């Protein structure tokens, strides 16, 4: 199974070009779509989920023309949007039962079994009678996964799922997502590099509507390995370093500014070589489009 996106473009009526000739091949397993806010991720996710149209291009899911056969895709799709409204007074069990009914799980006994097994899977069974409005951020996202899994989808889209989760909730959510991946395509759209690092066997980096890189995380790492150097500087010297080096990221560590640069040769001047990580890959590509200081 494969999702093939070819030459997809979209310009909103206000003139913003959210997608610019996007082509991606997404195989089975967990795929990370990584990009800063405003990169075009949600536009792409919503287009794949048949919720909006592109201006040009095509998407094919195992031979189904996604942009034409919307019903065919919806039957195979599980979607956890970036902001999903929950009815605060309805409890998780009742809500999942409704969703299962809408997705055509007709028999009430069958639904009951399905709802119980999904609630167990996302570790919300004991909270199934609580109103959804009382759930924490992590519980809401786990509920979101449960509703996305109704109907055994072969394509699952999760848009910015870990934003706003605390570290332990995020971990729990990672564990849950990693259990799903096997026989499905799971697209995880995120601006958090750690999400992709932890979960994804394939990835793409997108910025200003354009795909800057796609492949395996280790292919990305190979591109920058041996080229990353680091140095701590005074904040007031930043402008000079910015002019003199290919700056890819800055971080404040104990009040001092730690710079990371990319260079084919040893830059000297107190810079130390540093092992590359996926964040360097990300910033290396993004900094060619956007000033790293503003990220
Ligand atoms: P991301 O999900 O990566 O943050 P989006 O797809 O939401 O990116 O947005 C991409 C660009 O399109 C942004 O500049 C955003 O402001 C713009 N945009 C998104 N939705 C709309 C819309 N409905 N109308 C106009 N512009 C939009």
Short mmCIF file of N, CA, C and O in Angstrom, two decimals, residues 28-129:
data_model
loop_
_atom_site.label_atom_id
_atom_site.label_comp_id
_atom_site.label_asym_id
_atom_site.label_seq_id
_atom_site.Cartn_x
_atom_site.Cartn_y
_atom_site.Cartn_z
N UNK A 28 3.85 2.27 3.64
CA UNK A 28 3.27 1.78 4.89
C UNK A 28 4.17 2.11 6.07
O UNK A 28 5.38 2.21 5.92
N UNK A 29 3.58 2.27 7.25
CA UNK A 29 4.36 2.60 8.44
C UNK A 29 4.17 4.05 8.81
O UNK A 29 3.32 4.74 8.27
N UNK A 30 4.99 4.48 9.74
CA UNK A 30 4.83 5.82 10.29
C UNK A 30 5.65 6.82 9.48
O UNK A 30 6.87 6.69 9.37
N UNK A 31 4.97 7.81 8.94
CA UNK A 31 5.63 8.83 8.10
C UNK A 31 5.53 10.19 8.79
O UNK A 31 4.43 10.64 9.12
N UNK A 32 6.65 10.85 9.01
CA UNK A 32 6.65 12.14 9.67
C UNK A 32 6.70 13.28 8.67
O UNK A 32 7.61 13.32 7.83
N UNK A 33 5.72 14.16 8.73
CA UNK A 33 5.74 15.36 7.90
C UNK A 33 6.11 16.52 8.81
O UNK A 33 5.32 16.95 9.64
N UNK A 34 7.34 16.98 8.64
CA UNK A 34 7.91 17.94 9.58
C UNK A 34 8.03 19.31 8.94
O UNK A 34 8.54 19.43 7.82
N UNK A 35 7.55 20.34 9.62
CA UNK A 35 7.69 21.69 9.08
C UNK A 35 7.27 22.72 10.11
O UNK A 35 6.47 22.40 11.00
N UNK A 36 7.78 23.95 10.00
CA UNK A 36 7.40 24.99 10.97
C UNK A 36 5.94 25.40 10.79
O UNK A 36 5.30 25.01 9.81
N UNK A 37 5.43 26.18 11.72
CA UNK A 37 4.06 26.67 11.58
C UNK A 37 3.93 27.44 10.28
O UNK A 37 4.83 28.19 9.90
N UNK A 38 2.83 27.22 9.61
CA UNK A 38 2.58 27.92 8.34
C UNK A 38 3.21 27.25 7.13
O UNK A 38 3.13 27.76 6.01
N UNK A 39 3.85 26.08 7.32
CA UNK A 39 4.55 25.40 6.22
C UNK A 39 3.59 24.86 5.16
O UNK A 39 3.98 24.65 4.01
N UNK A 40 2.35 24.58 5.57
CA UNK A 40 1.40 23.98 4.63
C UNK A 40 0.97 22.57 5.04
O UNK A 40 0.26 21.88 4.30
N UNK A 41 1.37 22.15 6.24
CA UNK A 41 1.09 20.77 6.68
C UNK A 41 -0.42 20.51 6.77
O UNK A 41 -0.92 19.52 6.25
N UNK A 42 -1.13 21.41 7.47
CA UNK A 42 -2.57 21.17 7.64
C UNK A 42 -3.29 21.22 6.30
O UNK A 42 -4.22 20.44 6.06
N UNK A 43 -2.86 22.12 5.44
CA UNK A 43 -3.47 22.18 4.10
C UNK A 43 -3.30 20.83 3.40
O UNK A 43 -4.26 20.30 2.82
N UNK A 44 -2.09 20.29 3.48
CA UNK A 44 -1.85 19.00 2.85
C UNK A 44 -2.67 17.89 3.51
O UNK A 44 -3.30 17.07 2.82
N UNK A 45 -2.70 17.87 4.84
CA UNK A 45 -3.45 16.83 5.57
C UNK A 45 -4.93 16.90 5.23
O UNK A 45 -5.59 15.89 5.02
N UNK A 46 -5.46 18.14 5.21
CA UNK A 46 -6.89 18.29 4.93
C UNK A 46 -7.22 17.90 3.49
O UNK A 46 -8.30 17.40 3.20
N UNK A 47 -6.28 18.12 2.59
CA UNK A 47 -6.51 17.74 1.20
C UNK A 47 -6.51 16.21 1.06
O UNK A 47 -7.39 15.64 0.40
N UNK A 48 -5.56 15.56 1.73
CA UNK A 48 -5.53 14.09 1.68
C UNK A 48 -6.79 13.52 2.34
O UNK A 48 -7.35 12.53 1.89
N UNK A 49 -7.26 14.20 3.40
CA UNK A 49 -8.45 13.71 4.12
C UNK A 49 -9.75 14.09 3.40
O UNK A 49 -10.83 13.92 3.97
N UNK A 50 -9.64 14.60 2.18
CA UNK A 50 -10.79 14.96 1.32
C UNK A 50 -11.63 16.11 1.88
O UNK A 50 -12.78 16.28 1.48
N UNK A 51 -11.07 16.92 2.77
CA UNK A 51 -11.84 18.01 3.35
C UNK A 51 -11.68 19.32 2.56
O UNK A 51 -12.44 20.25 2.77
N UNK A 52 -10.68 19.37 1.70
CA UNK A 52 -10.59 20.53 0.81
C UNK A 52 -9.90 20.11 -0.48
O UNK A 52 -9.24 19.07 -0.54
N UNK A 53 -10.06 20.95 -1.51
CA UNK A 53 -9.53 20.59 -2.81
C UNK A 53 -8.21 21.31 -3.08
O UNK A 53 -7.95 22.37 -2.53
N UNK A 54 -7.42 20.72 -3.96
CA UNK A 54 -6.20 21.37 -4.42
C UNK A 54 -6.54 22.09 -5.73
O UNK A 54 -7.59 21.85 -6.32
N UNK A 55 -5.65 22.99 -6.18
CA UNK A 55 -5.87 23.64 -7.48
C UNK A 55 -5.42 22.70 -8.60
O UNK A 55 -6.10 22.56 -9.61
N UNK A 56 -4.25 22.11 -8.42
CA UNK A 56 -3.73 21.19 -9.44
C UNK A 56 -3.03 20.04 -8.72
O UNK A 56 -2.68 20.14 -7.54
N UNK A 57 -2.80 18.95 -9.47
CA UNK A 57 -2.08 17.80 -8.93
C UNK A 57 -3.02 16.65 -8.63
O UNK A 57 -4.25 16.76 -8.81
N UNK A 58 -2.44 15.56 -8.17
CA UNK A 58 -3.25 14.38 -7.90
C UNK A 58 -2.73 13.63 -6.67
O UNK A 58 -1.57 13.79 -6.27
N UNK A 59 -3.64 12.83 -6.07
CA UNK A 59 -3.26 11.98 -4.94
C UNK A 59 -3.87 10.61 -5.19
O UNK A 59 -5.06 10.51 -5.55
N UNK A 60 -3.06 9.58 -5.01
CA UNK A 60 -3.60 8.24 -5.23
C UNK A 60 -3.28 7.35 -4.02
O UNK A 60 -2.15 7.32 -3.53
N UNK A 61 -4.31 6.70 -3.51
CA UNK A 61 -4.14 5.76 -2.39
C UNK A 61 -4.41 4.37 -2.93
O UNK A 61 -5.56 4.02 -3.20
N UNK A 62 -3.33 3.62 -3.17
CA UNK A 62 -3.49 2.28 -3.70
C UNK A 62 -4.43 2.24 -4.90
O UNK A 62 -5.36 1.43 -4.95
N UNK A 63 -4.23 3.15 -5.82
CA UNK A 63 -5.04 3.15 -7.04
C UNK A 63 -6.33 3.96 -6.93
O UNK A 63 -6.96 4.25 -7.95
N UNK A 64 -6.73 4.37 -5.72
CA UNK A 64 -7.94 5.20 -5.61
C UNK A 64 -7.54 6.66 -5.86
O UNK A 64 -6.57 7.15 -5.27
N UNK A 65 -8.28 7.33 -6.72
CA UNK A 65 -8.03 8.75 -6.97
C UNK A 65 -8.66 9.56 -5.82
O UNK A 65 -9.87 9.74 -5.76
N UNK A 66 -7.82 10.00 -4.91
CA UNK A 66 -8.31 10.61 -3.66
C UNK A 66 -9.13 11.87 -3.91
O UNK A 66 -10.12 12.13 -3.23
N UNK A 67 -8.72 12.65 -4.90
CA UNK A 67 -9.40 13.93 -5.12
C UNK A 67 -10.76 13.73 -5.82
O UNK A 67 -11.61 14.62 -5.78
N UNK A 68 -10.95 12.56 -6.42
CA UNK A 68 -12.24 12.31 -7.10
C UNK A 68 -13.13 11.38 -6.30
O UNK A 68 -14.30 11.66 -6.06
N UNK A 69 -12.57 10.26 -5.85
CA UNK A 69 -13.38 9.25 -5.14
C UNK A 69 -13.31 9.52 -3.64
O UNK A 69 -12.69 8.77 -2.88
N UNK A 70 -13.97 10.62 -3.19
CA UNK A 70 -13.84 11.02 -1.79
C UNK A 70 -14.44 9.97 -0.86
O UNK A 70 -13.89 9.67 0.19
N UNK A 71 -15.55 9.41 -1.27
CA UNK A 71 -16.20 8.41 -0.42
C UNK A 71 -15.28 7.20 -0.23
O UNK A 71 -15.14 6.69 0.88
N UNK A 72 -14.67 6.77 -1.33
CA UNK A 72 -13.75 5.61 -1.28
C UNK A 72 -12.64 5.84 -0.28
O UNK A 72 -12.23 4.94 0.45
N UNK A 73 -12.14 7.08 -0.21
CA UNK A 73 -11.05 7.40 0.73
C UNK A 73 -11.59 7.45 2.15
O UNK A 73 -10.98 6.91 3.08
N UNK A 74 -12.76 8.09 2.30
CA UNK A 74 -13.30 8.26 3.66
C UNK A 74 -13.55 6.91 4.32
O UNK A 74 -13.40 6.78 5.54
N UNK A 75 -13.90 5.91 3.52
CA UNK A 75 -14.13 4.58 4.10
C UNK A 75 -12.83 3.96 4.63
O UNK A 75 -12.86 3.07 5.46
N UNK A 76 -11.70 4.44 4.12
CA UNK A 76 -10.41 3.86 4.53
C UNK A 76 -9.62 4.77 5.46
O UNK A 76 -8.49 4.46 5.82
N UNK A 77 -10.21 5.89 5.82
CA UNK A 77 -9.45 6.94 6.50
C UNK A 77 -9.78 7.08 7.98
O UNK A 77 -10.95 7.04 8.37
N UNK A 78 -8.75 7.27 8.79
CA UNK A 78 -8.93 7.71 10.17
C UNK A 78 -8.21 9.03 10.32
O UNK A 78 -7.06 9.16 9.91
N UNK A 79 -8.88 10.03 10.88
CA UNK A 79 -8.31 11.38 10.88
C UNK A 79 -8.40 11.99 12.27
O UNK A 79 -9.46 12.03 12.87
N UNK A 80 -7.25 12.43 12.77
CA UNK A 80 -7.23 13.20 14.02
C UNK A 80 -6.79 14.62 13.67
O UNK A 80 -5.60 14.88 13.47
N UNK A 81 -7.74 15.54 13.48
CA UNK A 81 -7.37 16.89 13.06
C UNK A 81 -6.66 17.66 14.16
O UNK A 81 -6.66 17.25 15.32
N UNK A 82 -6.10 18.80 13.77
CA UNK A 82 -5.34 19.62 14.72
C UNK A 82 -6.24 20.10 15.86
O UNK A 82 -5.90 19.99 17.02
N UNK A 83 -7.39 20.63 15.51
CA UNK A 83 -8.34 21.04 16.54
C UNK A 83 -9.61 20.26 16.31
O UNK A 83 -10.24 20.44 15.28
N UNK A 84 -9.91 19.37 17.21
CA UNK A 84 -11.19 18.70 17.02
C UNK A 84 -12.11 19.01 18.17
O UNK A 84 -11.75 18.92 19.34
N UNK A 85 -13.30 19.44 17.82
CA UNK A 85 -14.27 19.81 18.83
C UNK A 85 -14.80 18.57 19.51
O UNK A 85 -14.99 17.54 18.88
N UNK A 86 -14.97 18.63 20.81
CA UNK A 86 -15.57 17.52 21.54
C UNK A 86 -16.83 18.03 22.21
O UNK A 86 -16.86 19.17 22.67
N UNK A 87 -17.84 17.21 22.24
CA UNK A 87 -19.02 17.60 23.00
C UNK A 87 -18.69 17.39 24.47
O UNK A 87 -18.51 16.26 24.90
N UNK A 88 -18.57 18.47 25.26
CA UNK A 88 -17.98 18.33 26.60
C UNK A 88 -18.79 17.47 27.55
O UNK A 88 -18.23 16.84 28.44
N UNK A 89 -20.11 17.40 27.36
CA UNK A 89 -20.90 16.67 28.35
C UNK A 89 -21.09 15.20 27.99
O UNK A 89 -21.56 14.43 28.80
N UNK A 90 -20.76 14.86 26.75
CA UNK A 90 -20.94 13.45 26.36
C UNK A 90 -19.74 12.64 26.84
O UNK A 90 -18.60 13.12 26.81
N UNK A 91 -19.99 11.43 27.31
CA UNK A 91 -18.84 10.63 27.75
C UNK A 91 -18.22 9.87 26.57
O UNK A 91 -18.80 9.76 25.50
N UNK A 92 -17.01 9.38 26.82
CA UNK A 92 -16.21 8.79 25.75
C UNK A 92 -16.91 7.58 25.13
O UNK A 92 -16.91 7.40 23.91
N UNK A 93 -17.51 6.79 25.97
CA UNK A 93 -18.15 5.56 25.50
C UNK A 93 -19.31 5.88 24.54
O UNK A 93 -19.41 5.32 23.44
N UNK A 94 -20.16 6.83 24.95
CA UNK A 94 -21.31 7.20 24.12
C UNK A 94 -20.85 7.82 22.81
O UNK A 94 -21.38 7.52 21.73
N UNK A 95 -19.84 8.67 22.91
CA UNK A 95 -19.35 9.36 21.71
C UNK A 95 -18.77 8.36 20.71
O UNK A 95 -19.06 8.43 19.51
N UNK A 96 -17.98 7.43 21.20
CA UNK A 96 -17.38 6.43 20.29
C UNK A 96 -18.47 5.57 19.66
O UNK A 96 -18.39 5.20 18.48
N UNK A 97 -19.49 5.26 20.44
CA UNK A 97 -20.60 4.48 19.91
C UNK A 97 -21.28 5.23 18.75
O UNK A 97 -21.58 4.66 17.71
N UNK A 98 -21.49 6.54 18.94
CA UNK A 98 -22.07 7.38 17.87
C UNK A 98 -21.20 7.33 16.62
O UNK A 98 -21.69 7.18 15.51
N UNK A 99 -19.91 7.50 16.83
CA UNK A 99 -18.99 7.56 15.69
C UNK A 99 -19.01 6.22 14.95
O UNK A 99 -19.04 6.17 13.72
N UNK A 100 -19.01 5.13 15.72
CA UNK A 100 -19.05 3.79 15.09
C UNK A 100 -20.33 3.63 14.28
O UNK A 100 -20.32 3.07 13.18
N UNK A 101 -21.41 4.14 14.83
CA UNK A 101 -22.69 4.05 14.12
C UNK A 101 -22.61 4.83 12.80
O UNK A 101 -23.03 4.35 11.76
N UNK A 102 -22.03 6.04 12.88
CA UNK A 102 -21.91 6.87 11.67
C UNK A 102 -21.02 6.20 10.64
O UNK A 102 -21.23 6.34 9.45
N UNK A 103 -20.00 5.49 11.12
CA UNK A 103 -19.09 4.83 10.17
C UNK A 103 -19.65 3.49 9.71
O UNK A 103 -18.97 2.72 9.04
N UNK A 104 -20.88 3.17 10.12
CA UNK A 104 -21.56 2.01 9.55
C UNK A 104 -21.40 0.72 10.32
O UNK A 104 -21.68 -0.36 9.79
N UNK A 105 -20.89 0.78 11.57
CA UNK A 105 -20.88 -0.44 12.38
C UNK A 105 -22.30 -0.57 12.94
O UNK A 105 -22.66 0.07 13.93
N UNK A 106 -23.11 -1.37 12.27
CA UNK A 106 -24.54 -1.32 12.48
C UNK A 106 -25.05 -2.02 13.73
O UNK A 106 -25.90 -1.50 14.46
N UNK A 107 -24.53 -3.16 14.04
CA UNK A 107 -25.06 -4.02 15.07
C UNK A 107 -24.63 -3.52 16.45
O UNK A 107 -23.44 -3.28 16.69
N UNK A 108 -25.57 -3.35 17.38
CA UNK A 108 -25.21 -2.70 18.64
C UNK A 108 -24.26 -3.55 19.49
O UNK A 108 -23.37 -3.02 20.15
N UNK A 109 -24.41 -4.88 19.41
CA UNK A 109 -23.49 -5.75 20.16
C UNK A 109 -22.07 -5.62 19.63
O UNK A 109 -21.10 -5.55 20.40
N UNK A 110 -21.96 -5.55 18.32
CA UNK A 110 -20.67 -5.42 17.67
C UNK A 110 -20.01 -4.09 18.05
O UNK A 110 -18.81 -4.01 18.34
N UNK A 111 -20.85 -3.04 18.09
CA UNK A 111 -20.34 -1.72 18.46
C UNK A 111 -19.83 -1.71 19.88
O UNK A 111 -18.79 -1.16 20.20
N UNK A 112 -20.59 -2.33 20.76
CA UNK A 112 -20.23 -2.37 22.18
C UNK A 112 -18.83 -2.98 22.35
O UNK A 112 -17.97 -2.46 23.09
N UNK A 113 -18.64 -4.09 21.63
CA UNK A 113 -17.35 -4.77 21.71
C UNK A 113 -16.22 -3.90 21.16
O UNK A 113 -15.15 -3.77 21.76
N UNK A 114 -16.51 -3.27 20.03
CA UNK A 114 -15.50 -2.42 19.38
C UNK A 114 -15.14 -1.24 20.29
O UNK A 114 -13.95 -0.94 20.51
N UNK A 115 -16.15 -0.59 20.85
CA UNK A 115 -15.92 0.59 21.69
C UNK A 115 -15.09 0.19 22.90
O UNK A 115 -14.11 0.87 23.26
N UNK A 116 -15.42 -0.94 23.52
CA UNK A 116 -14.66 -1.39 24.70
C UNK A 116 -13.21 -1.68 24.32
O UNK A 116 -12.28 -1.30 25.05
N UNK A 117 -13.02 -2.32 23.17
CA UNK A 117 -11.64 -2.68 22.82
C UNK A 117 -10.83 -1.42 22.47
O UNK A 117 -9.65 -1.31 22.82
N UNK A 118 -11.47 -0.45 21.83
CA UNK A 118 -10.74 0.79 21.51
C UNK A 118 -10.40 1.57 22.78
O UNK A 118 -9.29 2.10 22.93
N UNK A 119 -11.36 1.63 23.72
CA UNK A 119 -11.10 2.35 24.96
C UNK A 119 -9.97 1.69 25.75
O UNK A 119 -9.14 2.37 26.37
N UNK A 120 -9.93 0.37 25.70
CA UNK A 120 -8.83 -0.33 26.35
C UNK A 120 -7.51 -0.01 25.68
O UNK A 120 -6.50 0.23 26.34
N UNK A 121 -7.54 -0.02 24.36
CA UNK A 121 -6.32 0.20 23.59
C UNK A 121 -5.69 1.56 23.92
O UNK A 121 -4.48 1.69 24.03
N UNK A 122 -6.53 2.58 24.07
CA UNK A 122 -6.00 3.92 24.35
C UNK A 122 -5.97 4.24 25.84
O UNK A 122 -5.76 5.39 26.25
N UNK A 123 -6.21 3.19 26.62
CA UNK A 123 -6.09 3.31 28.07
C UNK A 123 -7.08 4.33 28.67
O UNK A 123 -6.72 5.11 29.55
N UNK A 124 -8.30 4.32 28.16
CA UNK A 124 -9.32 5.23 28.70
C UNK A 124 -10.54 4.46 29.21
O UNK A 124 -11.57 5.06 29.50
N UNK A 125 -10.39 3.13 29.31
CA UNK A 125 -11.58 2.36 29.67
C UNK A 125 -12.15 2.79 31.03
O UNK A 125 -13.34 2.98 31.19
N UNK A 126 -11.22 3.02 31.96
CA UNK A 126 -11.73 3.36 33.30
C UNK A 126 -12.33 4.78 33.35
O UNK A 126 -13.07 5.11 34.25
N UNK A 127 -12.01 5.57 32.34
CA UNK A 127 -12.56 6.94 32.29
C UNK A 127 -13.69 7.07 31.27
O UNK A 127 -14.05 8.17 30.89
N UNK A 128 -14.25 5.92 30.87
CA UNK A 128 -15.19 5.94 29.75
C UNK A 128 -16.51 6.65 30.07
O UNK A 128 -17.17 7.13 29.17
N UNK A 129 -16.84 6.76 31.36
CA UNK A 129 -18.11 7.40 31.74
C UNK A 129 -17.94 8.88 32.05
O UNK A 129 -18.90 9.56 32.41
#
